[in-house]
């Protein structure tokens, strides 16, 4: 029998850091994965997305192949997760390759 494991995210929907321009619009977990969608930041060239929880005691960077820009929104998927509670942190990256931590959001 297939065992379904639902993941719980530490916080859902639109939790942003102070002065953040990035807004997470959706975050959910299902089976062994979790994802977040966000509104694109005006000056971001790309995004770094981190996962924390379960087997990850600290924020751990997701592979860039799991982070996508669809033109009107961004999405990242964390896969291969054990059952547990997770946070996803989205950090805009500027043209010089620097993370703009002040615009980061966590869900």
PDB file of C-alpha atoms in Angstrom, residues 51-107:
ATOM      1  CA  UNK A  51      14.978  24.764   2.570  1.00  0.00           C
ATOM      2  CA  UNK A  52      15.161  24.196   6.343  1.00  0.00           C
ATOM      3  CA  UNK A  53      13.543  21.501   8.470  1.00  0.00           C
ATOM      4  CA  UNK A  54      13.378  17.718   8.514  1.00  0.00           C
ATOM      5  CA  UNK A  55      16.815  16.464   7.492  1.00  0.00           C
ATOM      6  CA  UNK A  56      18.090  20.064   7.034  1.00  0.00           C
ATOM      7  CA  UNK A  57      19.010  21.687  10.361  1.00  0.00           C
ATOM      8  CA  UNK A  58      20.155  24.908   8.639  1.00  0.00           C
ATOM      9  CA  UNK A  59      18.908  26.667   5.509  1.00  0.00           C
ATOM     10  CA  UNK A  60      20.273  24.619   2.590  1.00  0.00           C
ATOM     11  CA  UNK A  61      20.441  25.976  -0.967  1.00  0.00           C
ATOM     12  CA  UNK A  62      18.252  24.211  -3.547  1.00  0.00           C
ATOM     13  CA  UNK A  63      19.739  23.317  -6.923  1.00  0.00           C
ATOM     14  CA  UNK A  64      19.066  26.063  -9.484  1.00  0.00           C
ATOM     15  CA  UNK A  65      17.239  23.544 -11.705  1.00  0.00           C
ATOM     16  CA  UNK A  66      14.497  23.504  -9.044  1.00  0.00           C
ATOM     17  CA  UNK A  67      14.102  27.318  -9.116  1.00  0.00           C
ATOM     18  CA  UNK A  68      12.172  28.742 -12.076  1.00  0.00           C
ATOM     19  CA  UNK A  69      11.071  32.128 -13.385  1.00  0.00           C
ATOM     20  CA  UNK A  70       7.819  31.919 -15.351  1.00  0.00           C
ATOM     21  CA  UNK A  71       7.857  35.582 -16.368  1.00  0.00           C
ATOM     22  CA  UNK A  72       5.015  36.663 -14.087  1.00  0.00           C
ATOM     23  CA  UNK A  73       5.952  34.642 -10.988  1.00  0.00           C
ATOM     24  CA  UNK A  74       8.705  32.438  -9.585  1.00  0.00           C
ATOM     25  CA  UNK A  75       8.444  28.899  -8.279  1.00  0.00           C
ATOM     26  CA  UNK A  76      10.784  26.542  -6.451  1.00  0.00           C
ATOM     27  CA  UNK A  77      10.308  22.880  -5.566  1.00  0.00           C
ATOM     28  CA  UNK A  78      12.093  21.040  -2.778  1.00  0.00           C
ATOM     29  CA  UNK A  79      11.978  17.288  -3.422  1.00  0.00           C
ATOM     30  CA  UNK A  80      13.019  14.159  -1.551  1.00  0.00           C
ATOM     31  CA  UNK A  81      11.922  15.509   1.816  1.00  0.00           C
ATOM     32  CA  UNK A  82      11.246  13.349   4.843  1.00  0.00           C
ATOM     33  CA  UNK A  83       8.013  13.857   6.763  1.00  0.00           C
ATOM     34  CA  UNK A  84       8.217  16.958   8.910  1.00  0.00           C
ATOM     35  CA  UNK A  85       7.867  20.708   9.068  1.00  0.00           C
ATOM     36  CA  UNK A  86       9.808  22.833   6.589  1.00  0.00           C
ATOM     37  CA  UNK A  87      10.534  26.449   5.754  1.00  0.00           C
ATOM     38  CA  UNK A  88      11.368  27.755   2.286  1.00  0.00           C
ATOM     39  CA  UNK A  89      13.380  30.979   2.043  1.00  0.00           C
ATOM     40  CA  UNK A  90      13.457  32.938  -1.230  1.00  0.00           C
ATOM     41  CA  UNK A  91      16.281  35.456  -1.677  1.00  0.00           C
ATOM     42  CA  UNK A  92      16.558  37.760  -4.727  1.00  0.00           C
ATOM     43  CA  UNK A  93      19.977  37.946  -6.413  1.00  0.00           C
ATOM     44  CA  UNK A  94      21.088  41.222  -8.072  1.00  0.00           C
ATOM     45  CA  UNK A  95      22.958  41.781 -11.356  1.00  0.00           C
ATOM     46  CA  UNK A  96      26.321  41.442  -9.564  1.00  0.00           C
ATOM     47  CA  UNK A  97      25.397  38.023  -8.146  1.00  0.00           C
ATOM     48  CA  UNK A  98      24.857  39.303  -4.604  1.00  0.00           C
ATOM     49  CA  UNK A  99      21.954  38.101  -2.497  1.00  0.00           C
ATOM     50  CA  UNK A 100      19.631  40.910  -1.405  1.00  0.00           C
ATOM     51  CA  UNK A 101      18.836  39.511   2.038  1.00  0.00           C
ATOM     52  CA  UNK A 102      16.749  42.558   3.008  1.00  0.00           C
ATOM     53  CA  UNK A 103      14.223  41.552   0.334  1.00  0.00           C
ATOM     54  CA  UNK A 104      14.064  37.868   1.292  1.00  0.00           C
ATOM     55  CA  UNK A 105      10.830  36.094   2.246  1.00  0.00           C
ATOM     56  CA  UNK A 106      10.202  32.913   4.233  1.00  0.00           C
ATOM     57  CA  UNK A 107       7.253  30.524   4.082  1.00  0.00           C
TER      58      UNK A 107
END
